[in-house]
Short mmCIF file of C-alpha atoms in Angstrom, two decimals:
data_model
loop_
_atom_site.label_atom_id
_atom_site.label_comp_id
_atom_site.label_asym_id
_atom_site.label_seq_id
_atom_site.Cartn_x
_atom_site.Cartn_y
_atom_site.Cartn_z
CA UNK L 1 82.00 37.31 193.70
CA UNK L 2 79.79 39.58 195.84
CA UNK L 3 80.28 43.15 195.52
CA UNK L 4 81.46 45.25 198.42
CA UNK L 5 80.55 48.96 198.85
CA UNK L 6 83.66 51.02 198.58
CA UNK L 7 84.37 53.22 201.64
CA UNK L 8 85.90 56.54 200.62
CA UNK L 9 87.90 58.82 202.70
CA UNK L 10 85.13 60.65 204.50
CA UNK L 11 83.34 57.45 205.51
CA UNK L 12 80.81 57.39 202.74
CA UNK L 13 79.93 54.24 200.64
CA UNK L 14 80.30 54.19 196.92
CA UNK L 15 78.02 51.64 195.06
CA UNK L 16 78.85 50.43 191.78
CA UNK L 17 76.78 51.55 188.90
CA UNK L 18 76.57 53.92 185.88
CA UNK L 19 74.05 56.35 184.35
CA UNK L 20 72.24 53.94 182.00
CA UNK L 21 69.89 54.83 179.16
CA UNK L 22 67.21 52.94 180.84
CA UNK L 23 67.29 54.93 184.05
CA UNK L 24 67.62 58.23 182.18
CA UNK L 25 64.50 57.60 180.04
CA UNK L 26 62.70 56.32 183.16
CA UNK L 27 63.52 59.48 185.29
CA UNK L 28 62.67 61.81 182.32
CA UNK L 29 59.13 60.19 181.99
CA UNK L 30 58.70 60.31 185.82
CA UNK L 31 59.83 63.86 186.03
CA UNK L 32 57.09 64.93 183.60
CA UNK L 33 54.80 64.65 186.72
CA UNK L 34 56.06 68.18 187.33
CA UNK L 35 54.20 69.39 184.19
CA UNK L 36 50.80 69.47 185.82
CA UNK L 37 52.04 71.58 188.73
CA UNK L 38 53.91 73.95 186.50
CA UNK L 39 51.05 74.17 183.99
CA UNK L 40 48.60 75.15 186.78
CA UNK L 41 50.89 77.76 188.22
CA UNK L 42 51.36 79.33 184.88
CA UNK L 43 47.82 79.18 183.60
CA UNK L 44 46.14 80.61 186.75
CA UNK L 45 47.46 84.13 186.51
CA UNK L 46 46.87 84.57 182.96
CA UNK L 47 43.25 83.40 182.92
CA UNK L 48 42.42 85.78 185.74
CA UNK L 49 43.31 88.74 183.49
CA UNK L 50 41.15 87.58 180.64
CA UNK L 51 38.12 89.95 180.40
CA UNK L 52 35.70 87.10 179.27
CA UNK L 53 36.72 85.01 182.39
CA UNK L 54 36.33 87.98 184.71
CA UNK L 55 32.97 88.95 183.21
CA UNK L 56 31.57 85.43 183.70
CA UNK L 57 32.89 84.46 187.23
CA UNK L 58 34.14 87.72 188.76
CA UNK L 59 32.14 90.65 187.48
CA UNK L 60 32.98 92.92 190.38
CA UNK L 61 36.67 92.72 189.55
CA UNK L 62 36.05 93.39 185.86
CA UNK L 63 33.95 96.45 186.63
CA UNK L 64 36.50 97.73 189.09
CA UNK L 65 39.11 97.63 186.41
CA UNK L 66 37.01 99.15 183.66
CA UNK L 67 35.66 102.06 185.62
CA UNK L 68 38.78 102.93 187.61
CA UNK L 69 41.78 103.12 185.38
CA UNK L 70 43.75 105.84 187.08
CA UNK L 71 43.24 105.00 190.74
CA UNK L 72 45.69 103.05 193.01
CA UNK L 73 47.33 100.45 190.64
CA UNK L 74 48.42 98.40 193.69
CA UNK L 75 44.70 97.42 194.53
CA UNK L 76 43.44 96.85 191.09
CA UNK L 77 42.92 93.07 191.54
CA UNK L 78 42.40 92.94 195.32
CA UNK L 79 39.52 90.28 195.52
CA UNK L 80 39.19 87.54 198.03
CA UNK L 81 36.94 85.44 195.54
CA UNK L 82 39.47 85.82 192.81
CA UNK L 83 42.41 84.77 194.86
CA UNK L 84 40.29 81.92 196.49
CA UNK L 85 39.83 80.66 192.89
CA UNK L 86 43.71 80.40 192.59
CA UNK L 87 44.66 79.23 196.05
CA UNK L 88 41.86 76.65 196.78
CA UNK L 89 43.84 74.13 194.80
CA UNK L 90 46.66 74.19 197.36
CA UNK L 91 44.44 73.36 200.26
CA UNK L 92 43.27 70.21 198.45
CA UNK L 93 46.81 69.28 197.59
CA UNK L 94 47.67 69.72 201.25
CA UNK L 95 44.90 67.21 202.34
CA UNK L 96 45.67 64.69 199.53
CA UNK L 97 49.39 64.74 200.41
CA UNK L 98 48.65 63.02 203.66
CA UNK L 99 46.67 60.14 202.00
CA UNK L 100 49.27 60.02 199.39
CA UNK L 101 51.91 59.12 201.97
CA UNK L 102 49.89 55.97 202.89
CA UNK L 103 49.45 55.08 199.20
CA UNK L 104 52.99 55.66 198.24
CA UNK L 105 54.36 53.48 201.05
CA UNK L 106 51.87 50.64 200.73
CA UNK L 107 51.37 50.48 197.03
CA UNK L 108 54.34 52.04 195.44
CA UNK L 109 55.40 55.36 194.00
CA UNK L 110 53.90 54.80 190.48
CA UNK L 111 50.38 54.22 191.88
CA UNK L 112 50.49 57.44 193.44
CA UNK L 113 51.57 59.09 190.09
CA UNK L 114 48.70 57.28 188.41
CA UNK L 115 46.13 58.53 190.93
CA UNK L 116 47.58 62.02 190.57
CA UNK L 117 47.22 62.07 186.87
CA UNK L 118 43.68 60.68 186.86
CA UNK L 119 42.56 63.29 189.44
CA UNK L 120 44.17 66.21 187.66
CA UNK L 121 42.65 65.19 184.49
CA UNK L 122 39.21 65.09 185.83
CA UNK L 123 39.55 68.49 187.48
CA UNK L 124 40.86 69.93 184.21
CA UNK L 125 37.82 68.84 182.36
CA UNK L 126 35.49 70.27 184.92
CA UNK L 127 37.24 73.56 184.76
CA UNK L 128 37.18 73.67 180.95
CA UNK L 129 33.58 73.08 180.84
CA UNK L 130 32.61 75.21 183.86
CA UNK L 131 29.50 77.33 183.80
CA UNK L 132 29.34 78.42 187.42
CA UNK L 133 31.82 79.33 190.09
CA UNK L 134 31.09 76.10 192.00
CA UNK L 135 32.37 74.07 189.11
CA UNK L 136 35.60 76.02 189.01
CA UNK L 137 36.23 75.40 192.81
CA UNK L 138 35.35 71.79 192.59
CA UNK L 139 37.72 71.44 189.47
CA UNK L 140 40.41 73.29 191.33
CA UNK L 141 40.11 70.92 194.35
CA UNK L 142 40.44 67.92 192.04
CA UNK L 143 43.58 69.54 190.42
CA UNK L 144 44.80 69.90 193.96
CA UNK L 145 44.31 66.29 194.86
CA UNK L 146 46.24 65.37 191.81
CA UNK L 147 49.08 67.59 192.58
CA UNK L 148 49.25 66.29 196.13
CA UNK L 149 49.79 62.80 194.86
CA UNK L 150 52.33 63.61 192.24
CA UNK L 151 54.40 66.03 194.32
CA UNK L 152 54.51 63.27 197.05
CA UNK L 153 55.66 60.43 194.79
CA UNK L 154 57.70 61.90 191.91
CA UNK L 155 60.73 63.49 193.90
CA UNK L 156 60.91 60.26 196.02
CA UNK L 157 60.87 58.12 192.78
CA UNK L 158 63.53 60.14 191.12
CA UNK L 159 65.82 60.18 194.23
CA UNK L 160 65.43 56.39 194.60
CA UNK L 161 66.03 55.41 190.85
CA UNK L 162 68.82 57.73 190.18
CA UNK L 163 72.55 56.68 190.76
CA UNK L 164 73.68 58.62 193.78
CA UNK L 165 76.29 60.41 191.84
CA UNK L 166 73.62 61.65 189.40
CA UNK L 167 70.77 62.01 191.90
CA UNK L 168 70.78 65.80 191.86
CA UNK L 169 70.73 66.23 188.15
CA UNK L 170 68.03 63.62 187.50
CA UNK L 171 65.75 64.79 190.50
CA UNK L 172 65.94 68.27 189.21
CA UNK L 173 64.12 67.04 186.09
CA UNK L 174 61.01 67.39 188.18
CA UNK L 175 61.61 71.02 188.58
CA UNK L 176 62.57 71.37 184.99
CA UNK L 177 59.18 70.02 184.05
CA UNK L 178 57.52 72.45 186.44
CA UNK L 179 59.27 75.34 184.57
CA UNK L 180 58.33 73.97 181.12
CA UNK L 181 54.63 73.62 182.36
CA UNK L 182 54.80 77.18 183.47
CA UNK L 183 56.17 78.42 180.17
CA UNK L 184 53.68 76.39 178.03
CA UNK L 185 50.85 77.89 180.12
CA UNK L 186 52.16 81.37 179.61
CA UNK L 187 52.48 81.03 175.86
CA UNK L 188 49.04 79.35 175.51
CA UNK L 189 47.53 82.26 177.68
CA UNK L 190 48.95 84.73 175.29
CA UNK L 191 47.22 83.11 172.32
CA UNK L 192 44.04 82.02 173.92
CA UNK L 193 43.44 85.40 175.29
CA UNK L 194 42.87 86.58 171.70
CA UNK L 195 39.84 84.19 171.38
CA UNK L 196 36.83 86.45 172.57
CA UNK L 197 34.47 84.78 174.92
CA UNK L 198 35.92 81.33 175.47
CA UNK L 199 39.61 81.34 175.25
CA UNK L 200 39.87 80.87 179.00
CA UNK L 201 38.16 77.47 178.51
CA UNK L 202 41.10 76.19 176.31
CA UNK L 203 43.57 77.51 178.90
CA UNK L 204 41.98 75.59 181.79
CA UNK L 205 41.04 72.59 179.76
CA UNK L 206 44.49 72.31 178.26
CA UNK L 207 45.59 70.96 181.58
CA UNK L 208 44.22 67.55 180.34
CA UNK L 209 47.32 67.13 178.11
CA UNK L 210 50.04 67.11 180.84
CA UNK L 211 47.69 65.07 183.08
CA UNK L 212 47.34 62.35 180.33
CA UNK L 213 51.17 62.51 180.02
CA UNK L 214 51.82 61.45 183.68
CA UNK L 215 48.87 59.03 183.62
CA UNK L 216 50.05 57.14 180.72
CA UNK L 217 53.73 57.34 181.80
CA UNK L 218 52.94 55.91 185.25
CA UNK L 219 51.48 52.78 183.65
CA UNK L 220 54.63 52.00 181.87
CA UNK L 221 57.16 52.94 184.40
CA UNK L 222 58.78 50.36 186.74
CA UNK L 223 58.61 50.86 190.39
CA UNK L 224 61.67 51.60 192.39
CA UNK L 225 63.76 48.73 194.12
CA UNK L 226 63.21 50.57 197.43
CA UNK L 227 59.45 50.37 196.99
CA UNK L 228 59.68 46.73 195.81
CA UNK L 229 61.72 45.73 198.87
CA UNK L 230 59.24 47.73 201.11
CA UNK L 231 56.48 45.35 199.67
CA UNK L 232 58.62 42.24 200.07
CA UNK L 233 59.58 41.61 196.32
CA UNK L 234 63.27 41.12 197.15
CA UNK L 235 64.23 38.99 193.96
CA UNK L 236 62.27 41.28 191.67
CA UNK L 237 63.97 44.28 193.32
CA UNK L 238 67.44 42.78 192.86
CA UNK L 239 66.86 42.08 189.19
CA UNK L 240 65.43 45.54 188.63
CA UNK L 241 68.31 47.19 190.35
CA UNK L 242 70.75 45.38 188.19
CA UNK L 243 69.06 46.70 185.11
CA UNK L 244 68.91 50.16 186.62
CA UNK L 245 72.60 50.39 187.61
CA UNK L 246 73.79 48.68 184.46
CA UNK L 247 76.16 46.31 186.64
CA UNK L 248 75.75 42.81 188.06
CA UNK L 249 77.35 43.50 191.34
CA UNK L 250 74.59 45.20 193.26
CA UNK L 251 74.83 42.90 196.28
CA UNK L 252 76.03 45.71 198.71
CA UNK L 253 73.41 48.22 197.69
CA UNK L 254 70.55 45.70 197.68
CA UNK L 255 71.68 44.33 201.09
CA UNK L 256 71.66 47.89 202.54
CA UNK L 257 68.16 48.51 201.04
CA UNK L 258 66.99 45.27 202.55
CA UNK L 259 68.50 46.18 206.09
CA UNK L 260 66.70 49.59 205.79
CA UNK L 261 63.45 47.97 204.83
CA UNK L 262 63.57 45.56 207.68
CA UNK L 263 64.19 48.47 209.95
CA UNK L 264 61.25 50.23 208.37
CA UNK L 265 58.86 47.31 209.09
CA UNK L 266 59.44 47.74 212.82
CA UNK L 267 57.83 51.19 212.32
CA UNK L 268 54.03 50.53 212.40
CA UNK L 269 53.10 54.14 212.31
CA UNK L 270 55.59 56.34 210.46
CA UNK L 271 53.60 59.61 211.22
CA UNK L 272 53.75 58.83 214.92
CA UNK L 273 57.45 57.86 214.74
CA UNK L 274 58.30 60.97 212.74
CA UNK L 275 57.14 63.04 215.76
CA UNK L 276 59.09 60.96 218.27
CA UNK L 277 62.11 62.49 219.95
CA UNK L 278 64.62 60.40 217.94
CA UNK L 279 63.29 62.10 214.83
CA UNK L 280 61.90 65.41 216.00
CA UNK L 281 65.12 66.42 217.47
CA UNK L 282 67.14 65.39 214.43
CA UNK L 283 67.51 67.43 211.20
CA UNK L 284 64.91 65.46 209.16
CA UNK L 285 61.79 67.10 210.64
CA UNK L 286 63.41 70.50 210.67
CA UNK L 287 64.37 70.24 206.94
CA UNK L 288 60.91 68.78 205.99
CA UNK L 289 59.34 71.88 207.43
CA UNK L 290 61.64 74.66 206.89
CA UNK L 291 62.92 74.13 203.38
CA UNK L 292 59.51 74.04 201.68
CA UNK L 293 58.37 77.00 203.86
CA UNK L 294 61.33 78.98 202.91
CA UNK L 295 60.97 78.00 199.22
CA UNK L 296 57.59 79.77 199.22
CA UNK L 297 58.77 82.72 201.24
CA UNK L 298 61.24 83.65 198.52
CA UNK L 299 58.22 85.28 196.90
CA UNK L 300 58.50 83.22 193.72
CA UNK L 301 54.73 82.64 193.54
CA UNK L 302 54.10 86.29 193.51
CA UNK L 303 55.73 86.23 190.13
CA UNK L 304 54.67 82.85 188.86
CA UNK L 305 50.98 82.88 189.95
CA UNK L 306 50.32 86.41 189.16
CA UNK L 307 52.96 87.48 186.58
CA UNK L 308 50.44 88.82 184.03
CA UNK L 309 48.46 90.44 187.02
CA UNK L 310 51.64 91.94 188.50
CA UNK L 311 52.89 93.44 185.20
CA UNK L 312 49.46 94.84 184.50
CA UNK L 313 49.54 96.27 188.04
CA UNK L 314 52.82 97.99 187.40
CA UNK L 315 51.42 99.74 184.14
CA UNK L 316 51.95 97.13 181.32
CA UNK L 317 49.08 96.57 178.98
CA UNK L 318 47.40 93.25 178.74
CA UNK L 319 49.40 91.90 175.91
CA UNK L 320 52.66 93.30 177.21
CA UNK L 321 51.82 91.66 180.63
CA UNK L 322 51.45 88.08 179.04
CA UNK L 323 54.59 88.57 176.88
CA UNK L 324 56.67 89.61 180.03
CA UNK L 325 55.30 86.51 181.57
CA UNK L 326 56.38 84.39 178.71
CA UNK L 327 59.90 85.91 179.06
CA UNK L 328 60.11 85.09 182.60
CA UNK L 329 59.01 81.65 181.77
CA UNK L 330 61.85 81.20 179.41
CA UNK L 331 64.38 82.44 181.87
CA UNK L 332 62.87 79.93 184.34
CA UNK L 333 63.40 76.92 182.02
CA UNK L 334 66.95 78.02 181.10
CA UNK L 335 68.16 78.68 184.65
CA UNK L 336 66.82 75.23 185.70
CA UNK L 337 68.97 73.71 183.02
CA UNK L 338 71.94 75.48 184.60
CA UNK L 339 71.02 73.77 187.95
CA UNK L 340 70.86 70.32 186.43
CA UNK L 341 74.46 70.87 185.12
CA UNK L 342 75.77 72.33 188.53
CA UNK L 343 73.96 70.63 191.37
CA UNK L 344 76.22 67.58 191.28
CA UNK L 345 79.19 69.46 190.44
CA UNK L 346 79.00 72.59 192.60
CA UNK L 347 76.99 71.18 195.32
CA UNK L 348 73.59 72.11 196.99
CA UNK L 349 74.98 74.65 199.53
CA UNK L 350 76.74 76.85 196.83
CA UNK L 351 73.63 77.03 194.67
CA UNK L 352 71.39 77.80 197.68
CA UNK L 353 73.69 80.67 198.85
CA UNK L 354 74.46 82.16 195.42
CA UNK L 355 70.80 81.99 194.51
CA UNK L 356 69.87 83.69 197.74
CA UNK L 357 72.15 86.59 197.29
CA UNK L 358 71.01 87.07 193.66
CA UNK L 359 67.44 87.11 194.74
CA UNK L 360 68.09 89.47 197.49
CA UNK L 361 69.76 92.03 195.12
CA UNK L 362 67.01 91.64 192.59
CA UNK L 363 64.11 92.14 195.04
CA UNK L 364 65.56 95.33 196.60
CA UNK L 365 66.10 96.67 193.05
CA UNK L 366 62.54 95.88 191.90
CA UNK L 367 61.23 97.44 195.21
CA UNK L 368 63.21 100.54 194.41
CA UNK L 369 62.19 100.92 190.86
CA UNK L 370 58.46 100.45 191.67
CA UNK L 371 58.60 102.75 194.74
CA UNK L 372 60.35 105.45 192.74
CA UNK L 373 57.67 105.46 189.98
CA UNK L 374 54.43 104.48 191.87
CA UNK L 375 55.24 105.93 195.20
CA UNK L 376 52.65 105.05 197.85
CA UNK L 377 49.53 106.27 195.94
CA UNK L 378 49.98 103.75 193.15
CA UNK L 379 49.50 106.45 190.44
CA UNK L 380 52.43 106.20 188.06
CA UNK L 381 51.36 108.58 185.41
CA UNK L 382 53.07 107.69 182.02
CA UNK L 383 55.43 104.74 182.29
CA UNK L 384 58.60 105.21 179.94
CA UNK L 385 59.70 102.16 178.01
CA UNK L 386 63.05 101.99 179.64
CA UNK L 387 61.45 101.64 183.06
CA UNK L 388 59.50 98.69 181.98
CA UNK L 389 62.63 97.04 180.54
CA UNK L 390 64.51 97.56 183.73
CA UNK L 391 61.71 96.06 185.97
CA UNK L 392 61.39 93.10 183.70
CA UNK L 393 65.32 92.65 183.69
CA UNK L 394 65.52 92.50 187.39
CA UNK L 395 62.53 90.18 187.67
CA UNK L 396 64.35 87.82 185.26
CA UNK L 397 67.44 88.04 187.20
CA UNK L 398 65.44 87.08 190.37
CA UNK L 399 63.59 84.23 188.48
CA UNK L 400 66.95 82.73 187.28
CA UNK L 401 68.24 82.77 190.69
CA UNK L 402 65.39 80.80 192.17
CA UNK L 403 65.36 78.53 189.22
CA UNK L 404 68.86 77.12 189.91
CA UNK L 405 68.70 77.32 193.66
CA UNK L 406 65.60 77.21 195.87
CA UNK L 407 63.22 76.02 193.10
CA UNK L 408 64.85 72.58 192.47
CA UNK L 409 66.68 72.22 195.62
CA UNK L 410 63.55 72.88 197.76
CA UNK L 411 62.28 69.49 196.27
CA UNK L 412 65.57 67.60 195.88
CA UNK L 413 67.15 67.93 199.26
CA UNK L 414 64.05 66.85 201.53
CA UNK L 415 63.55 63.90 199.13
CA UNK L 416 67.14 62.62 199.61
CA UNK L 417 67.76 62.94 203.39
CA UNK L 418 64.98 60.87 204.99
CA UNK L 419 65.52 57.27 206.36
CA UNK L 420 63.38 54.76 204.57
CA UNK L 421 61.14 54.03 207.66
CA UNK L 422 59.81 57.52 207.69
CA UNK L 423 60.42 58.59 204.02
CA UNK L 424 56.88 58.74 202.78
CA UNK L 425 55.48 60.42 205.94
CA UNK L 426 58.41 62.95 205.88
CA UNK L 427 57.82 63.68 202.23
CA UNK L 428 54.13 64.35 202.94
CA UNK L 429 55.22 66.87 205.55
CA UNK L 430 57.40 68.56 202.86
CA UNK L 431 54.48 68.63 200.37
CA UNK L 432 52.18 69.77 203.04
CA UNK L 433 54.27 72.60 204.07
CA UNK L 434 54.89 73.63 200.62
CA UNK L 435 51.09 73.68 199.94
CA UNK L 436 50.41 75.48 203.21
CA UNK L 437 52.57 78.34 202.34
CA UNK L 438 51.66 78.37 198.68
CA UNK L 439 48.13 78.67 199.68
CA UNK L 440 48.71 81.50 202.16
CA UNK L 441 50.83 83.49 199.82
CA UNK L 442 48.38 82.94 196.92
CA UNK L 443 45.52 84.01 199.05
CA UNK L 444 46.98 87.11 200.57
CA UNK L 445 49.26 88.36 197.87
CA UNK L 446 47.00 90.70 196.17
CA UNK L 447 45.69 92.19 199.57
CA UNK L 448 49.40 92.44 200.63
CA UNK L 449 50.34 94.28 197.47
CA UNK L 450 47.37 96.68 198.14
CA UNK L 451 48.50 97.50 201.62
CA UNK L 452 52.30 96.98 201.54
CA UNK L 453 52.76 98.40 197.99
CA UNK L 454 56.36 98.19 196.81
CA UNK L 455 57.36 97.17 200.27
CA UNK L 456 55.99 93.68 199.46
CA UNK L 457 59.25 92.90 197.79
CA UNK L 458 61.30 94.06 200.91
CA UNK L 459 59.09 91.66 202.92
CA UNK L 460 60.14 88.72 200.80
CA UNK L 461 63.79 89.89 200.71
CA UNK L 462 63.91 89.83 204.46
CA UNK L 463 63.07 86.09 204.39
CA UNK L 464 65.64 85.42 201.68
CA UNK L 465 68.34 86.63 204.16
CA UNK L 466 66.87 84.47 206.95
CA UNK L 467 66.85 81.38 204.73
CA UNK L 468 70.29 81.97 203.48
CA UNK L 469 71.70 82.15 207.00
CA UNK L 470 69.84 78.98 207.84
CA UNK L 471 71.45 77.24 204.90
CA UNK L 472 74.81 78.60 205.71
CA UNK L 473 74.80 77.37 209.39
CA UNK L 474 72.58 74.39 209.44
CA UNK L 475 72.37 72.64 206.00
CA UNK L 476 75.32 70.20 205.39
CA UNK L 477 76.23 69.32 201.84
CA UNK L 478 74.56 66.13 200.64
CA UNK L 479 76.08 65.97 197.07
CA UNK L 480 77.43 62.47 196.20
CA UNK L 481 76.15 60.60 199.25
CA UNK L 482 74.02 57.47 198.79
CA UNK L 483 70.52 57.97 200.39
CA UNK L 484 70.87 54.96 202.83
CA UNK L 485 74.19 56.49 204.00
CA UNK L 486 72.85 59.99 204.55
CA UNK L 487 73.07 59.60 208.36
CA UNK L 488 76.79 60.00 208.21
CA UNK L 489 76.27 63.57 207.03
CA UNK L 490 74.33 64.46 210.22
CA UNK L 491 76.74 62.66 212.47
CA UNK L 492 79.55 64.82 211.18
CA UNK L 493 77.73 68.19 211.25
CA UNK L 494 78.73 70.64 213.86
CA UNK L 495 75.19 71.16 215.25
CA UNK L 496 73.11 68.04 214.20
CA UNK L 497 75.68 65.63 215.63
CA UNK L 498 74.48 66.49 219.09
CA UNK L 499 71.00 64.92 218.33
CA UNK L 500 72.04 61.92 216.06
CA UNK L 501 73.06 58.74 217.76
CA UNK L 502 76.20 56.87 216.54
#
């Protein structure tokens, strides 16, 4: 007897299925694509504080530190070339995400993961063996190409594989991998910094390990039923969907996927269609642009990119800076686990709004603490131990808030709201916007710190207020809604219903 999707009280369908061991293991392996992104975020800031690395590639920064210990602490690391080393990766990720959209749609999600792993591995080797700045930059570009492919494909893969009732928790596995990658990188930086002369090579070259994990993982993963149907493999998709859902009656879900696929085949140019009136006036493009932009405007990468640099700037010693970065990394991982537990229980909106309020309070407190001690001249004198503890405490509160709200949800929500016919193109916009703002913030942060001083935290706090208001008024709850039924959410929204046809 064919299965029929159950329509619940609010008009949403419920498809039969359960959380199987097969899909759990599959999603865990796929989510490890986040390791390469997290490892790079964590490793960059630590490496740029290592004396041997600065001496070899950025001697002007090294000389500035050694000769000028007591001057303006806000401007210690203000170097365009140093920040370009960090941020060049994100320009490459921006460019590759556009190509990845085509690859993901035409050849499947796992092929994009494979390409991402291979490119990242090549870049890691080049960085580890670098003897000149150009090798560092080329290596960083290859790392960026790899991140562009994995960030494009992994969130889509997870959203399509997961049963809709558990989609939030399984998708956040990607963010959990990012946080684990950051933590591992911070720990390794601490130990490798003790190796005089070449410890930085181990930090940069160590990126090969997470790259190999996603490369090998992509070879053994199945593709998603959505992707198989997109490529005309209907029977294989139905068989795979039965295995994924752990039930035999998947007729209703597979039929809806086929209908969506047939509609998508009428769309010859998804990028062009994404910009048409029927999409650009709908919520999809708005969310694809604003959510990743807001995610970076929380200021999180000020902490994650430059945690060791930031802690040194506010007066911690080199070892203390790296240890503090490890502490924030641990908080990041723990809070992401909280999000995995709560996202399908409490909902997306609750976590967005609670996290925004907590980040706002923390940023204001950090600004006040740094402003009170450093003033505007950046010379704090002797820093008491209690002061350092208070600053680290509020930064940890801020990191925890991000890790269970805007961190994982910034990837989850865009990946689950797009219609199939524009899904790959829209995900590319999400990745591109994320990388644009990541690049901009990475490139100008040290300069902004030098000029805005403690007011930099107020700058980001302002955007936290703006993005929280946006969520409150314009982002509907998407918890427990099958991806192919997401259009019902927009049709019932007080604002977006004006632009969505029945």
